mmCIF file of N, CA, C and O in Angstrom:
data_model
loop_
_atom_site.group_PDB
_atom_site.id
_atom_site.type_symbol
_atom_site.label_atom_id
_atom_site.label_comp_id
_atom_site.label_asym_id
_atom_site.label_seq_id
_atom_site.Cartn_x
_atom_site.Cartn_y
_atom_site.Cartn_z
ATOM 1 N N UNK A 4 1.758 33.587 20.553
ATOM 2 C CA UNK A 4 0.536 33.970 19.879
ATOM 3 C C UNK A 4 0.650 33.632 18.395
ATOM 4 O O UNK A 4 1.567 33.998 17.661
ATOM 5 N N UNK A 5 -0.224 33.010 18.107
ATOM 6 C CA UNK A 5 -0.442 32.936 16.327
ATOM 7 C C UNK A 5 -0.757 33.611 15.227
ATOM 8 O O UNK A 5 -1.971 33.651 15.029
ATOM 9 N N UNK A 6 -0.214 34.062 14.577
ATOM 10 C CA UNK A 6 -0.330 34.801 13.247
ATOM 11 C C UNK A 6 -1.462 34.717 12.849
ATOM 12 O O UNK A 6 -1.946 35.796 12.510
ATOM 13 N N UNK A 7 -2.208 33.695 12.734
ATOM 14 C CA UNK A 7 -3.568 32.951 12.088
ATOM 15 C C UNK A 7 -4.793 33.050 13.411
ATOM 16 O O UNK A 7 -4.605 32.673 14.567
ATOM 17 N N UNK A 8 -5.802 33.538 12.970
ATOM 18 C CA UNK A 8 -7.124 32.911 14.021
ATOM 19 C C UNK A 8 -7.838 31.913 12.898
ATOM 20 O O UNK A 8 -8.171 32.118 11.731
ATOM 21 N N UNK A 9 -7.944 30.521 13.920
ATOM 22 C CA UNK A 9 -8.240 29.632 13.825
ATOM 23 C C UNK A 9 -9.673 29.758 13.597
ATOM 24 O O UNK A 9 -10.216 30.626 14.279
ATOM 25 N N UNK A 10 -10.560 28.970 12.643
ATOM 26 C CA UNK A 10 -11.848 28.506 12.898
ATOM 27 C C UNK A 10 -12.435 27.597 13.498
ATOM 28 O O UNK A 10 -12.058 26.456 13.228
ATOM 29 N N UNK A 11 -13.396 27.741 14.372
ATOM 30 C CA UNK A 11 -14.056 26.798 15.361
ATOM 31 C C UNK A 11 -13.490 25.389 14.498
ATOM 32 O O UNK A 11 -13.309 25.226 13.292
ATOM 33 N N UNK A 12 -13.299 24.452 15.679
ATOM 34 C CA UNK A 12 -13.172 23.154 15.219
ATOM 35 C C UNK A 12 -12.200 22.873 14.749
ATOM 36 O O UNK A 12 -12.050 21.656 14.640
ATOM 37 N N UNK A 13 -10.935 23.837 14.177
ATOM 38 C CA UNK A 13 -9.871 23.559 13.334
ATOM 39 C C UNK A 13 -8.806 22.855 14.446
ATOM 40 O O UNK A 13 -7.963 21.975 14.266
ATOM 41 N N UNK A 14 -9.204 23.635 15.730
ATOM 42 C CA UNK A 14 -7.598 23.285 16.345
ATOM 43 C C UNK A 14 -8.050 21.692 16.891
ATOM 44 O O UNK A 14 -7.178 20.834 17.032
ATOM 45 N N UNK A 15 -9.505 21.401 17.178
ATOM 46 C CA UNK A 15 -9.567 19.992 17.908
ATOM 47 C C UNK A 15 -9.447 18.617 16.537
ATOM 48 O O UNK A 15 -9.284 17.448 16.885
ATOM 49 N N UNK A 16 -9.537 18.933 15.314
ATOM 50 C CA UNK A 16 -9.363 18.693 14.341
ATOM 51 C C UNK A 16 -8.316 18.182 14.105
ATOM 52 O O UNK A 16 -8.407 17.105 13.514
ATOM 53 N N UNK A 17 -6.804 18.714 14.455
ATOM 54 C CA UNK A 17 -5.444 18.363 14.910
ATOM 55 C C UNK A 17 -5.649 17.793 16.045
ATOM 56 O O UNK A 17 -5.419 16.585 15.977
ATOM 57 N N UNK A 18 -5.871 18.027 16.719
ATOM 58 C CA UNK A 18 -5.993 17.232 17.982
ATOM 59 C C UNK A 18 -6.239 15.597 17.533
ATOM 60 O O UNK A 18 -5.471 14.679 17.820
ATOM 61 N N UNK A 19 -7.382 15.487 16.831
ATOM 62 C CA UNK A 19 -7.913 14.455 16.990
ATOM 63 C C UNK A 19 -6.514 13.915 16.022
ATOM 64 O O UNK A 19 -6.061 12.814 16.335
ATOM 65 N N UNK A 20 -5.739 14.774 14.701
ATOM 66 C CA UNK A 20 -5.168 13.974 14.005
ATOM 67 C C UNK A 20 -3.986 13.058 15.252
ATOM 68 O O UNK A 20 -3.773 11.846 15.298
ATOM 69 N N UNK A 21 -3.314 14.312 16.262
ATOM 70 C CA UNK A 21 -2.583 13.673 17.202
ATOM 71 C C UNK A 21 -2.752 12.967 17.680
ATOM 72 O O UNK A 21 -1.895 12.087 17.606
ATOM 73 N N UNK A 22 -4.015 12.689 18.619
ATOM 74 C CA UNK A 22 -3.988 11.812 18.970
ATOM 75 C C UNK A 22 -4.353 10.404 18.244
ATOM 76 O O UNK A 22 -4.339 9.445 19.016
ATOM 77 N N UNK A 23 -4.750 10.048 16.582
ATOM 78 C CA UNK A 23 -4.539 9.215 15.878
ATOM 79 C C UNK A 23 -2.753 8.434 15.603
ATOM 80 O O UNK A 23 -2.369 7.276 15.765
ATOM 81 N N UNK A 24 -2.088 9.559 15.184
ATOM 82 C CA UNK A 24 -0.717 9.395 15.019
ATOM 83 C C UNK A 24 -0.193 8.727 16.537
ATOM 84 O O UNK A 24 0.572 7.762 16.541
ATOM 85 N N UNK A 25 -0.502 9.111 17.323
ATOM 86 C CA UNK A 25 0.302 8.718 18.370
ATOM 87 C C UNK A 25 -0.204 7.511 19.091
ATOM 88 O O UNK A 25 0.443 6.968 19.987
ATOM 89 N N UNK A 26 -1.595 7.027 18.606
ATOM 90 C CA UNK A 26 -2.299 5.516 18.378
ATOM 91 C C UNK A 26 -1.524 4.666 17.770
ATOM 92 O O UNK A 26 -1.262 3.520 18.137
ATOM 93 N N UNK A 27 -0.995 5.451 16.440
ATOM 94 C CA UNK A 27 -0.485 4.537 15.711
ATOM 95 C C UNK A 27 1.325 4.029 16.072
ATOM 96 O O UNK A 27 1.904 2.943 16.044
ATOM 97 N N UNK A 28 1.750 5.423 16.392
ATOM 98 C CA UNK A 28 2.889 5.004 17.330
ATOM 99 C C UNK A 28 3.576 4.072 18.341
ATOM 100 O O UNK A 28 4.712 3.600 18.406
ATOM 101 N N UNK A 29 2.057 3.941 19.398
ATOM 102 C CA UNK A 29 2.227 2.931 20.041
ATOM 103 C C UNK A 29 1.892 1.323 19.700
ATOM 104 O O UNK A 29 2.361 0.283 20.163
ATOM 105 N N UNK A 30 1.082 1.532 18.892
ATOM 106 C CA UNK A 30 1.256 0.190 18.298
ATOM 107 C C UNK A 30 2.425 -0.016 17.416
ATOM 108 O O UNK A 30 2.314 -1.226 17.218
ATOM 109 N N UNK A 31 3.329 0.305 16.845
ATOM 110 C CA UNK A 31 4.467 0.495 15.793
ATOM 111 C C UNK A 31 5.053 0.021 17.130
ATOM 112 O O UNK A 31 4.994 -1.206 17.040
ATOM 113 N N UNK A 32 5.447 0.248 18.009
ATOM 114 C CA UNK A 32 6.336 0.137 19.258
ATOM 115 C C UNK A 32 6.374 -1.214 19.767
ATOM 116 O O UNK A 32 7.346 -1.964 19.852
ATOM 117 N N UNK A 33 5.074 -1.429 20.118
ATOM 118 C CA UNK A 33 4.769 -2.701 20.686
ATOM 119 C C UNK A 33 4.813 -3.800 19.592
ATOM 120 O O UNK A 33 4.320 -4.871 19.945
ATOM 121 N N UNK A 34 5.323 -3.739 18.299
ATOM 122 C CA UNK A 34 5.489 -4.869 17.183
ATOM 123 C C UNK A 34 6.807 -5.751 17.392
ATOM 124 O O UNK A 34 7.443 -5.144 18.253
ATOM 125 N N UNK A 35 7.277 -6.504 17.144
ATOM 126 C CA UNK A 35 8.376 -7.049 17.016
ATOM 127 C C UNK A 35 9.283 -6.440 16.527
ATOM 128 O O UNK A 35 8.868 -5.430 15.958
ATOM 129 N N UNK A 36 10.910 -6.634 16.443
ATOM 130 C CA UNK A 36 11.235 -5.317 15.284
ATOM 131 C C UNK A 36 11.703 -6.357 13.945
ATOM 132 O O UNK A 36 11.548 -7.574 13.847
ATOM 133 N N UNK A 37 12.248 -5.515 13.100
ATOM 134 C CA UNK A 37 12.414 -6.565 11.945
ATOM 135 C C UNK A 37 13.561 -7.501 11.812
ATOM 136 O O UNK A 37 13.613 -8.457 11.038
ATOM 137 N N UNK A 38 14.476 -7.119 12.657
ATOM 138 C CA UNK A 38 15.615 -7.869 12.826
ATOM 139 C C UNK A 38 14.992 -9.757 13.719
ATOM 140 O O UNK A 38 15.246 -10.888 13.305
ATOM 141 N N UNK A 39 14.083 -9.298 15.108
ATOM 142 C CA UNK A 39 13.071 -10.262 15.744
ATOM 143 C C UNK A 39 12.194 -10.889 14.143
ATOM 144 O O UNK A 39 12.100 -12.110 14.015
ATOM 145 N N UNK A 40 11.980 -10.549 13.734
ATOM 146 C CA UNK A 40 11.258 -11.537 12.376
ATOM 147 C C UNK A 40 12.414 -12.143 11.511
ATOM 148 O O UNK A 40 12.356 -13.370 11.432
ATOM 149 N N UNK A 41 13.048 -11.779 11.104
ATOM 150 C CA UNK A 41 13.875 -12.194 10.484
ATOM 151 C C UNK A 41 14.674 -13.246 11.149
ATOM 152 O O UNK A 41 14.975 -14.223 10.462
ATOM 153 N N UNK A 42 15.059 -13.198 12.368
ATOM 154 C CA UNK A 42 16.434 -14.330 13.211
ATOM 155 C C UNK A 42 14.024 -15.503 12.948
ATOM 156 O O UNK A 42 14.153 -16.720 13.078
ATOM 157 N N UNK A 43 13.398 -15.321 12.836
ATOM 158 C CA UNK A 43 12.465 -16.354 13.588
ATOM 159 C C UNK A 43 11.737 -16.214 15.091
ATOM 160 O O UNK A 43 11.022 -17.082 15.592
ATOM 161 N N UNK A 44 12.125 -14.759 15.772
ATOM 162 C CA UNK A 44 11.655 -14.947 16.655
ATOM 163 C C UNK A 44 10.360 -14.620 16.754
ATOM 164 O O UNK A 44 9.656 -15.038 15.834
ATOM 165 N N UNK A 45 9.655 -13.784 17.886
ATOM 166 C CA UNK A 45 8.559 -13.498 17.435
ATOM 167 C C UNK A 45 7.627 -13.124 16.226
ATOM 168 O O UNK A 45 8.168 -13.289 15.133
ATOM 169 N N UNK A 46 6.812 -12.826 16.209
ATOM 170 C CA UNK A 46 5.974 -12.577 14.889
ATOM 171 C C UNK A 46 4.760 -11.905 14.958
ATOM 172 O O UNK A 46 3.907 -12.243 15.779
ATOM 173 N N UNK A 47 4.519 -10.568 13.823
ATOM 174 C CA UNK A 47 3.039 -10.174 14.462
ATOM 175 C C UNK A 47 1.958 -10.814 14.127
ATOM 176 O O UNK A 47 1.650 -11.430 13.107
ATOM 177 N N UNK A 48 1.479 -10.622 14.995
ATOM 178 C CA UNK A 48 -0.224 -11.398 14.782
ATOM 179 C C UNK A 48 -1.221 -11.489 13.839
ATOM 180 O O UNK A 48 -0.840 -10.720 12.956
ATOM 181 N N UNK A 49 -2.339 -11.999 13.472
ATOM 182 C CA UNK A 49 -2.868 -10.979 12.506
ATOM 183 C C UNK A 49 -3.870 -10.085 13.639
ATOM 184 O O UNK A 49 -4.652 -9.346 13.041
ATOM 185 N N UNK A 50 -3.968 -10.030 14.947
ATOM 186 C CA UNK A 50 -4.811 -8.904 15.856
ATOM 187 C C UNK A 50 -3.644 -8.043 15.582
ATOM 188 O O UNK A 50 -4.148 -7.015 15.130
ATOM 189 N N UNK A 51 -2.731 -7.937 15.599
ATOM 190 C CA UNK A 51 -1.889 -6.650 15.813
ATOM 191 C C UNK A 51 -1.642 -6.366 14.052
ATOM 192 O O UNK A 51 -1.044 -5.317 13.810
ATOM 193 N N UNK A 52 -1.890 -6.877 13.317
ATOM 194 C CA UNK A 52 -1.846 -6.345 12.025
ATOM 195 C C UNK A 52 -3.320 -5.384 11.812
ATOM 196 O O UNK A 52 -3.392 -4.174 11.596
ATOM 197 N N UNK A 53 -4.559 -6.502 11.976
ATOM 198 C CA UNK A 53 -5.529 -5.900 11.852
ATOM 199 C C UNK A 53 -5.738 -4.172 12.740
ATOM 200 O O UNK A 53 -6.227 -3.140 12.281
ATOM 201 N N UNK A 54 -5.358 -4.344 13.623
ATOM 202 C CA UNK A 54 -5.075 -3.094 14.338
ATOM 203 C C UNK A 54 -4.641 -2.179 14.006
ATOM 204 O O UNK A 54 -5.221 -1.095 14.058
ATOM 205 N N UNK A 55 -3.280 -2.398 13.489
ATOM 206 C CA UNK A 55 -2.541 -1.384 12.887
ATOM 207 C C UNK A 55 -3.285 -0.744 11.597
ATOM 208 O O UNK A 55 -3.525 0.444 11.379
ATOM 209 N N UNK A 56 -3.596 -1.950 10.762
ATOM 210 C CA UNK A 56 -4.471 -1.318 9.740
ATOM 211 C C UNK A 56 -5.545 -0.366 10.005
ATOM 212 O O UNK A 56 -5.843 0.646 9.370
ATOM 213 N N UNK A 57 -6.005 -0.796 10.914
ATOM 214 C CA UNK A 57 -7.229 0.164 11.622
ATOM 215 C C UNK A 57 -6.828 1.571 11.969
ATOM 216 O O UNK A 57 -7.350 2.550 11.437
ATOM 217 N N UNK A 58 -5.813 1.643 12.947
ATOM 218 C CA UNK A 58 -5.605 2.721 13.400
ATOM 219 C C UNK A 58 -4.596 3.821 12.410
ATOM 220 O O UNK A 58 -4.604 5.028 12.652
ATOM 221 N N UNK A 59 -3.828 3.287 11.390
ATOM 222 C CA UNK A 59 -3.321 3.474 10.448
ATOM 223 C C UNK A 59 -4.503 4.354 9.805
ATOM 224 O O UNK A 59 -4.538 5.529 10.171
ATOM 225 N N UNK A 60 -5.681 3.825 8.695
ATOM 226 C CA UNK A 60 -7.231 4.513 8.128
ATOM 227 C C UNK A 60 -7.543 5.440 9.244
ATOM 228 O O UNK A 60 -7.706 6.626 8.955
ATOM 229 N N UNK A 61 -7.641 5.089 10.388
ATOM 230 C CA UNK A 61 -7.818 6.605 10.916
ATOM 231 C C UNK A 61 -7.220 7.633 11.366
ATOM 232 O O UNK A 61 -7.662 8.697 11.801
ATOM 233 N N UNK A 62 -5.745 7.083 11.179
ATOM 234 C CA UNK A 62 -4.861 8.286 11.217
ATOM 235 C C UNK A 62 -4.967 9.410 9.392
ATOM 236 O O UNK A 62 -4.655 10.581 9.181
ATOM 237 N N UNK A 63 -5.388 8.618 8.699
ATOM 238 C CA UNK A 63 -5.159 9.010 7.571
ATOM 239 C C UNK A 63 -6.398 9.730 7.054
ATOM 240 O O UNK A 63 -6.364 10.587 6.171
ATOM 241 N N UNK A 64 -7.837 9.175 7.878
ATOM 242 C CA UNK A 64 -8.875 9.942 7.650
ATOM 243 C C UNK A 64 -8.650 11.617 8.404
ATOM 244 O O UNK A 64 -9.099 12.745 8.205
ATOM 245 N N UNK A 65 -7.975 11.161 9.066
ATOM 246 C CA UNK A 65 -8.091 12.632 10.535
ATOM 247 C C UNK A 65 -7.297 13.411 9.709
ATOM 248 O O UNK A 65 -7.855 14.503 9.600
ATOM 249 N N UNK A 66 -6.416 13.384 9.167
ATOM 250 C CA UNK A 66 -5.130 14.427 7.994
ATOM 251 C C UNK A 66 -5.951 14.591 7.044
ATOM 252 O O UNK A 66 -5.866 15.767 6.689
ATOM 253 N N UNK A 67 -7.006 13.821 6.198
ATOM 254 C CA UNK A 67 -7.841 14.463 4.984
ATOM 255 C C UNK A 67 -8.669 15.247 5.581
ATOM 256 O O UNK A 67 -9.045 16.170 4.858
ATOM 257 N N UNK A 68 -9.217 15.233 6.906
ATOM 258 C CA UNK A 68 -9.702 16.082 7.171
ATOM 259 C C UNK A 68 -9.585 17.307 7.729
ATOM 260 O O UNK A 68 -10.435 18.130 8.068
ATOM 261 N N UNK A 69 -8.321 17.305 7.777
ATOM 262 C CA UNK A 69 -7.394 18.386 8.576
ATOM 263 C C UNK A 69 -7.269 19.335 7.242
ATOM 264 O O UNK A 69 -7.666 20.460 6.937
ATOM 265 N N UNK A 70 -6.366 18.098 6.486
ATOM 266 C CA UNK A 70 -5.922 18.801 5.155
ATOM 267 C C UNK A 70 -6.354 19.474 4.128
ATOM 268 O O UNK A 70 -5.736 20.257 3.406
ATOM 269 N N UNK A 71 -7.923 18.987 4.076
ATOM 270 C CA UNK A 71 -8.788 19.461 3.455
ATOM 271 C C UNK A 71 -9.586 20.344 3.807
ATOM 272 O O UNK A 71 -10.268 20.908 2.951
ATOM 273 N N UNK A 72 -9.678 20.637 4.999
ATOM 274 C CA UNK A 72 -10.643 21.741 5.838
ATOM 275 C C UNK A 72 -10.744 23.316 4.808
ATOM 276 O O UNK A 72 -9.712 23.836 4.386
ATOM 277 N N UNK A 73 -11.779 23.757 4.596
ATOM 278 C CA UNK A 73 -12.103 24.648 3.290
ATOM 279 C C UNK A 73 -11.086 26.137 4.060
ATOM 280 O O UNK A 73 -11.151 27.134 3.342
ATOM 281 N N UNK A 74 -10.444 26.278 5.035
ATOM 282 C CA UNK A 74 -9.986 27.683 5.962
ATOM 283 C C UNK A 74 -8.512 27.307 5.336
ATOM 284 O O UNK A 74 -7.909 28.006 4.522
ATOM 285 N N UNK A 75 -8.086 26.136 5.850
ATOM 286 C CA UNK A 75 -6.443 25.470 4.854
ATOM 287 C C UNK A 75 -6.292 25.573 3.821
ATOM 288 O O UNK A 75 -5.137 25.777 3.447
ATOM 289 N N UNK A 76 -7.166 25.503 3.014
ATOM 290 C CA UNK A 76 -6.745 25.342 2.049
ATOM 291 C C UNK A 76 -6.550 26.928 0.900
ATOM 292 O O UNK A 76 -5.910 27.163 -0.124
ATOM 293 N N UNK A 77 -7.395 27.637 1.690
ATOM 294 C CA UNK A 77 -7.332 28.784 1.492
ATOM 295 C C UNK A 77 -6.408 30.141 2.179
ATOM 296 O O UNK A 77 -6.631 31.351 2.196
ATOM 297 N N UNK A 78 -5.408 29.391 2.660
ATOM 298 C CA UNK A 78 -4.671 30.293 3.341
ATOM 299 C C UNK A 78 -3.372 30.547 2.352
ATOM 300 O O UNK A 78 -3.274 29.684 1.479
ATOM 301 N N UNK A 79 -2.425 31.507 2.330
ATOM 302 C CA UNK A 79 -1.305 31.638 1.342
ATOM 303 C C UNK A 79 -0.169 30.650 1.240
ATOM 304 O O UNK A 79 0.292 30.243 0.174
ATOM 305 N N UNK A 80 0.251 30.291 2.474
ATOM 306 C CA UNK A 80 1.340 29.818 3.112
ATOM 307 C C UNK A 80 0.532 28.567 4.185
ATOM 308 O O UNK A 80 0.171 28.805 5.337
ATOM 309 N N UNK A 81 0.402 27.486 3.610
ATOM 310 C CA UNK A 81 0.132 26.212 4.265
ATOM 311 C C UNK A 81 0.863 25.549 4.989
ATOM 312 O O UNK A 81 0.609 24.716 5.859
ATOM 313 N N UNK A 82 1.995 26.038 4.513
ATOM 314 C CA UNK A 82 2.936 24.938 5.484
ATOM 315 C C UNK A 82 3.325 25.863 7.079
ATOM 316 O O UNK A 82 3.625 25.278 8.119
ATOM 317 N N UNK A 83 3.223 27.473 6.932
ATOM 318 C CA UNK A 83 3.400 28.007 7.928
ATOM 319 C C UNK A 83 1.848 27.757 8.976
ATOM 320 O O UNK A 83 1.819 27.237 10.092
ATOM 321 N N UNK A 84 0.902 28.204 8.340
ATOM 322 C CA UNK A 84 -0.152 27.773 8.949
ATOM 323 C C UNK A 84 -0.209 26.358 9.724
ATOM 324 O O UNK A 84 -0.384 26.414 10.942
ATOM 325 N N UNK A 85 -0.084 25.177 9.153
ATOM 326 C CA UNK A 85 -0.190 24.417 9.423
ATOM 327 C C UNK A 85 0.919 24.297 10.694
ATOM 328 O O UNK A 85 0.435 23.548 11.543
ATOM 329 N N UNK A 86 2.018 24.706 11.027
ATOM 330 C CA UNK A 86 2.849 25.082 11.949
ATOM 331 C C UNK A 86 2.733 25.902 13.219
ATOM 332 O O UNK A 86 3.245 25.793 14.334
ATOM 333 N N UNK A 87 1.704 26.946 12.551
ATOM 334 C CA UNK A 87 0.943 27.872 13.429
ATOM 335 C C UNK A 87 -0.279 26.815 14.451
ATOM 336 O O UNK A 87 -0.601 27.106 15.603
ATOM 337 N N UNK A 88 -0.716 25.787 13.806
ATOM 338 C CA UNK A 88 -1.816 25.399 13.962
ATOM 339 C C UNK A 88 -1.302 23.808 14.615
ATOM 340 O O UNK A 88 -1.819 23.515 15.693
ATOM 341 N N UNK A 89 -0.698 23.183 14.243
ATOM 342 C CA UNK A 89 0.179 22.297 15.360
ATOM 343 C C UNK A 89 0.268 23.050 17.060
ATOM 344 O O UNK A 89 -0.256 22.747 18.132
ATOM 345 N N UNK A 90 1.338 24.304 16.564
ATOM 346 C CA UNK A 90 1.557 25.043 18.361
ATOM 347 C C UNK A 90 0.187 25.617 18.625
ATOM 348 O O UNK A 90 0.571 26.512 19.378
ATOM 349 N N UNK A 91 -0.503 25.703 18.598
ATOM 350 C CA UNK A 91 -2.138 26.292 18.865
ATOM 351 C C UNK A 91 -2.945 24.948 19.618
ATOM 352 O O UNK A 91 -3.485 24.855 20.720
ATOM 353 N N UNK A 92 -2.718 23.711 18.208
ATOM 354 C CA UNK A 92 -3.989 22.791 19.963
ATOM 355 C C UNK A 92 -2.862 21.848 20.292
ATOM 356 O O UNK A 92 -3.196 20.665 20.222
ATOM 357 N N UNK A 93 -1.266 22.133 20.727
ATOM 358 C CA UNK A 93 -0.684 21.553 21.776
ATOM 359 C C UNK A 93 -0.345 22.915 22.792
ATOM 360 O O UNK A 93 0.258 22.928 23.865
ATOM 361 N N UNK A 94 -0.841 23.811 22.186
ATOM 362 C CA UNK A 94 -0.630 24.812 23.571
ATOM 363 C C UNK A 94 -1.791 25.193 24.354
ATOM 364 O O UNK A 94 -1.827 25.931 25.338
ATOM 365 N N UNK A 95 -2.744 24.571 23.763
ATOM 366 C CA UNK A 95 -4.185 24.704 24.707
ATOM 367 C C UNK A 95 -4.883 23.343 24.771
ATOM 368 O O UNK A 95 -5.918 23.052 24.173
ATOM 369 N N UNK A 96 -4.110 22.482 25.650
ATOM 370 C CA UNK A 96 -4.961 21.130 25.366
ATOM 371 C C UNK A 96 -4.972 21.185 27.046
ATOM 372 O O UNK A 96 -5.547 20.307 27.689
#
């Protein structure tokens, strides 16, 4: 149980940041690694650059909006909250 009650929208809010981050993960994965660029072997694309860039801006929009949410920012202890609020929408998804 959480210390914090959440405001409507806060916990799918994380959600959405997760599932951005973990967009961006799998593309990070599927890249060449840097040692493969360096010997000459493969190389990324510019579709898999452009991508990354993409999904990268919306990983980063979804955290300003997380981060900025007017309930966060007003709480004492942000970093516990924000901890509280991670285990909250992966324990009800």
């Amino acid at each position: 149980m959480s210390a914090y009650e959440f405001p409507d929208g806060l916990i799918e809010i994380q959600r959405d940041y997760e599932k951005a981050n973990a967009h961006v993960e799998k593309l990070v994965a599927a890249l060449p690694s840097a040692l493969d660029i360096m010997t000459g072997k493969p190389k990324t694309t510019d579709k898999q650059n452009d991508e990354l860039q993409k999904a990268r801006e919306a990983r980063l929009q979804a955290q300003e909006k997380r981060d900025q949410h007017p309930w966060l920012l007003g709480v004492d202890d942000q970093y516990a909250a924000r901890m509280q609020l991670w285990k909250a929408a992966r324990s009800s998804e």
